[in-house]
Amino acid sequence: MDTDTPVGPKSKKIVVGIDDSQRARSAALWAADEADRHQLPLLVVLGADLDRLTRFASFETVERIRSSGRSLLLETLSAVQQRFPGLTVTEELSFKEPVAALHTSAGPKDTIVIGSRGRGGFRSLKLGSVSLGVAAGSAVPVIVVRDEIERPETGLVTAAVHGPTDAAWLARAAREAQVRKASLRLLSVQKHLSHVGPEDTTPDDVAAVARRRDDVEAALVSGLRAEFPRLDITADVETGRSAAAVLVEASRHTDLLVLGARRSDNVRSGLGRVTHTLLHHSHCPVAVVPRRAGDDQEE
């Protein structure tokens, strides 16, 4: 379906971007599973970049790309429908480049799913070149699917907690855990030697910092339990050389890692360092939930 006939622009849905790689096919199936869990329709989007190509490519080249794109969409839909026969699935061949195609196709209540990397003949569609751009520029949650898709489920969703303003997006992690019939783990990271300060720092100062951190976690857990009374919620603090290293290790033992991320102009990718590292090295899918501009910044 071409972009001049948009699919359900106001409906809540899962939007997945594809290219012609096997990893993209796997990401589409993961997105279909996510849509099925949440009882939402799935929109499969292929950004063919034809708006740009038509300015200099031959008519034959443009038609070949258009035809190949449509065939790829139909193949992906067929694979999805075979595994999830009851799922509502539509497709969109966008003339925009992949990042813009996904941002345009996603409504304000949608979630975008994209593979961490791709390969193949659609050079402009290689997801490795756009997944960071999609996550960095999106106003809606983006889930980047890593390669380890077929591993057994752990029954755990992990949320990376940074501070009190995380309450604004933690409900997203709780809903993910609830729909998966999984437990929710709130994980905060205490860096090695992070308590070291001026020479007059005392043990009482360190204890006060720890108490404030515990109070924040207790308040977050209390708020979530009030909203999700049947959900099993735990809160942990781990110590490590960096937040990213601790979270990458935690991703080995969870089905989905959820974090709030505020875009930063100081980082080339437009994402904080922790988010950037996780999108490259996590062992499970990573859900990046936008945070308000006034929220605490990432480390």
Coordinates of C-alpha atoms in Angstrom, one line a residue:
M1 CA 0.0 0.0 0.0
D2 CA 1.5 3.4 -1.0
T3 CA 1.8 6.4 1.3
D4 CA -1.1 8.2 -0.4
T5 CA -3.5 5.8 1.3
P6 CA -2.4 5.8 4.9
V7 CA -3.4 3.0 7.2
G8 CA -5.4 3.8 10.3
P9 CA -3.5 7.1 11.2
K10 CA -5.6 7.6 14.4
S11 CA -5.7 4.0 15.5
K12 CA -3.4 2.7 18.2
K13 CA -1.0 0.2 16.7
I14 CA 2.4 -1.4 16.5
V15 CA 4.5 -0.1 13.6
V16 CA 7.4 -2.2 12.4
G17 CA 10.1 -1.2 9.9
I18 CA 11.6 -3.7 7.6
D19 CA 14.3 -4.2 5.0
D20 CA 15.2 -7.3 3.0
S21 CA 17.3 -8.9 5.7
Q22 CA 16.5 -12.0 7.7
R23 CA 17.0 -9.9 10.9
A24 CA 14.2 -7.6 9.7
R25 CA 12.0 -10.6 9.1
S26 CA 12.7 -11.7 12.7
A27 CA 11.9 -8.2 14.0
A28 CA 8.6 -8.2 12.1
L29 CA 7.6 -11.5 13.8
W30 CA 8.7 -10.1 17.2
A31 CA 6.5 -7.0 16.5
A32 CA 3.6 -9.2 15.5
D33 CA 3.9 -11.1 18.8
E34 CA 4.0 -7.8 20.6
A35 CA 0.9 -6.7 18.7
D36 CA -0.9 -10.0 19.5
R37 CA -0.1 -9.7 23.2
H38 CA -1.5 -6.2 23.4
Q39 CA -4.4 -7.0 21.0
L40 CA -3.4 -4.2 18.6
P41 CA -3.1 -4.1 14.8
L42 CA 0.3 -4.3 13.2
L43 CA 1.5 -1.9 10.4
V44 CA 4.5 -3.1 8.4
V45 CA 6.4 -0.2 6.9
L46 CA 9.1 -0.2 4.2
G47 CA 10.8 3.1 3.6
A48 CA 11.9 3.0 -0.1
D49 CA 13.3 6.5 -0.3
L50 CA 11.6 7.0 -3.6
D51 CA 11.0 10.7 -3.0
R52 CA 14.8 11.2 -3.3
L53 CA 15.5 8.5 -5.9
T54 CA 12.9 9.8 -8.4
R55 CA 14.9 13.0 -8.8
F56 CA 17.9 11.3 -10.4
A57 CA 17.2 7.6 -10.9
S58 CA 15.8 6.2 -14.1
F59 CA 12.1 5.3 -14.4
E60 CA 13.1 1.6 -14.7
T61 CA 15.1 1.7 -11.5
V62 CA 12.3 3.4 -9.6
E63 CA 9.8 0.9 -10.8
R64 CA 12.1 -2.0 -9.9
I65 CA 12.5 -0.7 -6.4
R66 CA 8.8 -0.1 -6.1
S67 CA 8.0 -3.6 -7.3
S68 CA 10.6 -5.2 -5.1
G69 CA 9.3 -3.3 -2.1
R70 CA 5.8 -4.4 -2.6
S71 CA 6.9 -8.0 -3.0
L72 CA 8.9 -7.8 0.2
L73 CA 5.9 -6.3 2.1
L74 CA 3.6 -9.1 0.8
E75 CA 6.2 -11.8 1.8
T76 CA 6.5 -10.3 5.3
L77 CA 2.7 -10.1 5.7
S78 CA 2.4 -13.7 4.6
A79 CA 5.0 -14.8 7.2
V80 CA 3.3 -12.9 9.9
Q81 CA -0.2 -14.1 9.1
Q82 CA 1.0 -17.7 9.0
R83 CA 2.2 -17.4 12.6
F84 CA -0.5 -15.1 13.8
P85 CA -3.6 -15.8 11.7
G86 CA -6.0 -13.7 13.8
L87 CA -3.8 -10.6 13.8
T88 CA -4.9 -7.5 11.8
V89 CA -1.9 -6.7 9.6
T90 CA -1.5 -3.9 7.0
E91 CA 1.4 -2.7 5.0
E92 CA 2.8 0.6 3.7
L93 CA 5.3 1.3 1.0
S94 CA 6.5 4.7 2.0
F95 CA 8.3 7.0 -0.5
K96 CA 10.2 8.6 2.4
E97 CA 13.6 7.5 3.7
P98 CA 13.3 4.9 6.5
V99 CA 13.6 7.1 9.6
A100 CA 11.1 9.7 8.3
A101 CA 8.8 6.9 7.0
L102 CA 8.6 5.3 10.5
H103 CA 8.2 8.6 12.3
T104 CA 5.4 9.7 9.9
S105 CA 3.6 6.4 10.0
A106 CA 3.5 6.2 13.8
G107 CA 0.6 8.1 15.5
P108 CA 0.9 9.7 19.0
K109 CA -0.3 6.5 20.8
D110 CA 1.7 4.0 18.7
T111 CA 4.9 2.0 19.3
I112 CA 7.6 1.6 16.7
V113 CA 9.6 -1.7 16.5
I114 CA 12.8 -1.9 14.5
G115 CA 15.7 -4.4 14.1
S116 CA 19.1 -3.4 15.5
R117 CA 20.7 -3.9 12.1
G118 CA 20.0 -5.2 8.6
R119 CA 21.6 -6.1 5.3
G120 CA 20.7 -6.7 1.7
G121 CA 19.9 -5.1 -1.6
F122 CA 17.8 -2.2 -0.2
R123 CA 20.9 -0.2 0.7
S124 CA 18.9 2.8 2.1
L125 CA 16.8 0.4 4.2
K126 CA 19.6 -1.2 6.2
L127 CA 18.2 -1.0 9.7
G128 CA 21.6 -0.7 11.4
S129 CA 21.9 2.7 9.8
V130 CA 18.5 3.9 10.9
S131 CA 17.6 2.2 14.2
L132 CA 19.5 4.8 16.3
G133 CA 17.9 7.6 14.2
V134 CA 14.5 6.2 14.8
A135 CA 15.0 5.9 18.5
A136 CA 16.7 9.3 18.9
G137 CA 14.0 11.3 17.0
S138 CA 10.8 9.5 18.0
A139 CA 8.1 11.1 20.1
V140 CA 6.7 7.6 20.8
P141 CA 8.2 4.5 22.4
V142 CA 10.7 2.6 20.2
I143 CA 11.6 -1.0 20.7
V144 CA 14.9 -2.0 19.1
V145 CA 15.0 -5.8 18.6
R146 CA 18.4 -7.5 19.1
D147 CA 19.5 -10.7 17.4
E148 CA 18.7 -13.1 20.3
I149 CA 15.0 -13.3 19.5
E150 CA 14.3 -17.0 19.8
R151 CA 15.8 -17.5 23.3
P152 CA 13.5 -18.9 26.0
E153 CA 11.4 -16.4 27.9
T154 CA 12.6 -15.5 31.4
G155 CA 9.3 -14.2 32.7
L156 CA 10.9 -10.9 33.7
V157 CA 10.7 -7.3 32.4
T158 CA 13.4 -5.0 33.7
A159 CA 13.1 -1.2 34.0
A160 CA 16.2 0.9 34.3
V161 CA 15.5 3.4 37.1
H162 CA 17.4 6.6 37.3
G163 CA 15.4 9.0 39.5
P164 CA 12.0 10.2 40.8
T165 CA 10.9 11.5 37.4
D166 CA 10.9 7.9 36.1
A167 CA 7.4 7.5 37.5
A168 CA 6.2 9.3 34.3
W169 CA 7.2 6.3 32.1
L170 CA 7.4 3.3 34.4
A171 CA 3.7 2.5 33.8
R172 CA 4.8 1.5 30.3
A173 CA 7.2 -1.1 31.8
A174 CA 4.5 -2.3 34.2
R175 CA 2.0 -2.8 31.3
E176 CA 4.6 -4.7 29.4
A177 CA 5.1 -7.0 32.3
Q178 CA 1.4 -7.4 33.0
V179 CA 0.5 -8.3 29.4
R180 CA 3.4 -10.9 29.4
K181 CA 2.3 -12.3 32.7
A182 CA 5.8 -11.6 33.9
S183 CA 7.4 -9.9 36.9
L184 CA 8.7 -6.4 36.9
R185 CA 12.1 -5.5 38.2
L186 CA 13.1 -2.0 38.9
L187 CA 16.9 -1.8 38.6
S188 CA 19.0 1.2 39.6
V189 CA 22.8 1.3 39.4
Q190 CA 25.2 2.5 42.1
K191 CA 28.6 3.2 40.5
H192 CA 31.8 2.1 42.2
L193 CA 33.2 5.0 44.3
S194 CA 30.3 7.1 43.3
H195 CA 30.0 8.2 46.9
V196 CA 33.4 9.8 46.9
G197 CA 33.2 13.5 47.1
P198 CA 35.0 16.4 48.9
E199 CA 37.4 15.7 51.6
D200 CA 34.9 16.5 54.3
T201 CA 32.5 13.8 53.0
T202 CA 31.4 11.7 56.0
P203 CA 29.8 8.2 56.4
D204 CA 26.6 10.0 57.4
D205 CA 26.6 11.8 54.0
V206 CA 27.0 8.5 52.2
A207 CA 24.2 7.0 54.3
A208 CA 21.9 9.9 53.5
V209 CA 22.4 9.4 49.8
A210 CA 21.6 5.8 50.1
R211 CA 18.4 6.6 52.1
R212 CA 17.3 9.1 49.5
R213 CA 17.8 6.5 46.8
D214 CA 15.8 3.9 48.8
D215 CA 13.1 6.4 49.4
V216 CA 12.8 7.1 45.7
E217 CA 12.6 3.4 44.8
A218 CA 10.0 2.8 47.6
A219 CA 7.9 5.6 46.2
L220 CA 8.1 4.3 42.7
V221 CA 7.2 0.7 43.8
S222 CA 4.3 2.0 45.9
G223 CA 2.9 4.0 43.0
L224 CA 3.1 1.1 40.6
R225 CA 1.6 -1.4 43.1
A226 CA -1.4 1.0 43.5
E227 CA -1.9 1.1 39.7
F228 CA -1.0 -2.6 39.1
P229 CA -2.0 -4.4 42.3
R230 CA -1.6 -7.9 40.8
L231 CA 1.8 -7.4 39.3
D232 CA 4.9 -8.8 41.0
I233 CA 7.3 -5.9 41.4
T234 CA 10.8 -5.9 43.0
A235 CA 13.4 -3.2 43.3
D236 CA 17.1 -3.8 43.3
V237 CA 20.3 -1.8 43.4
E238 CA 23.4 -3.1 41.8
T239 CA 26.9 -1.7 41.9
G240 CA 29.2 -1.6 38.9
R241 CA 31.8 0.3 37.0
S242 CA 29.1 1.9 34.8
A243 CA 25.3 1.9 34.5
A244 CA 25.6 0.7 30.9
A245 CA 27.7 -2.3 31.9
V246 CA 25.3 -3.4 34.7
L247 CA 22.3 -3.0 32.4
V248 CA 23.9 -5.0 29.6
E249 CA 24.6 -7.8 32.0
A250 CA 21.0 -7.6 33.3
S251 CA 19.7 -7.9 29.8
R252 CA 20.9 -11.5 29.6
H253 CA 18.3 -12.5 32.1
T254 CA 15.2 -10.5 31.0
D255 CA 12.7 -10.5 28.2
L256 CA 12.6 -6.8 27.7
L257 CA 14.7 -3.9 29.0
V258 CA 12.7 -0.6 29.3
L259 CA 14.3 2.7 29.9
G260 CA 13.3 6.4 29.7
A261 CA 15.6 8.4 27.5
R262 CA 15.8 12.1 26.9
R263 CA 17.4 13.1 23.7
S264 CA 20.7 14.9 24.3
D265 CA 22.4 17.4 22.0
N266 CA 25.7 16.4 23.5
V267 CA 25.7 12.9 22.0
R268 CA 26.2 12.3 18.3
S269 CA 23.4 9.8 18.1
G270 CA 21.0 12.2 19.8
L271 CA 20.7 9.6 22.7
G272 CA 22.3 9.4 26.1
R273 CA 25.4 7.3 26.5
V274 CA 23.6 4.5 28.4
T275 CA 20.8 4.2 25.8
H276 CA 23.3 4.3 23.0
T277 CA 25.4 1.4 24.6
L278 CA 22.3 -0.7 25.3
L279 CA 21.0 -0.4 21.7
H280 CA 24.3 -1.8 20.5
H281 CA 25.0 -4.4 23.1
S282 CA 21.8 -5.5 24.9
H283 CA 21.0 -9.2 24.8
C284 CA 17.3 -8.6 24.7
P285 CA 15.0 -6.1 23.0
V286 CA 15.2 -2.6 24.4
A287 CA 12.2 -0.3 24.7
V288 CA 13.2 3.4 24.7
V289 CA 10.4 5.5 26.2
P290 CA 10.7 9.3 25.6
R291 CA 11.1 11.4 28.6
R292 CA 10.0 15.1 29.0
A293 CA 12.7 17.7 28.4
G294 CA 12.7 18.7 32.1
D295 CA 13.3 15.1 33.3
D296 CA 16.6 14.0 34.8
Q297 CA 19.3 13.6 32.2
E298 CA 21.0 10.3 31.5
E299 CA 24.5 9.6 32.7

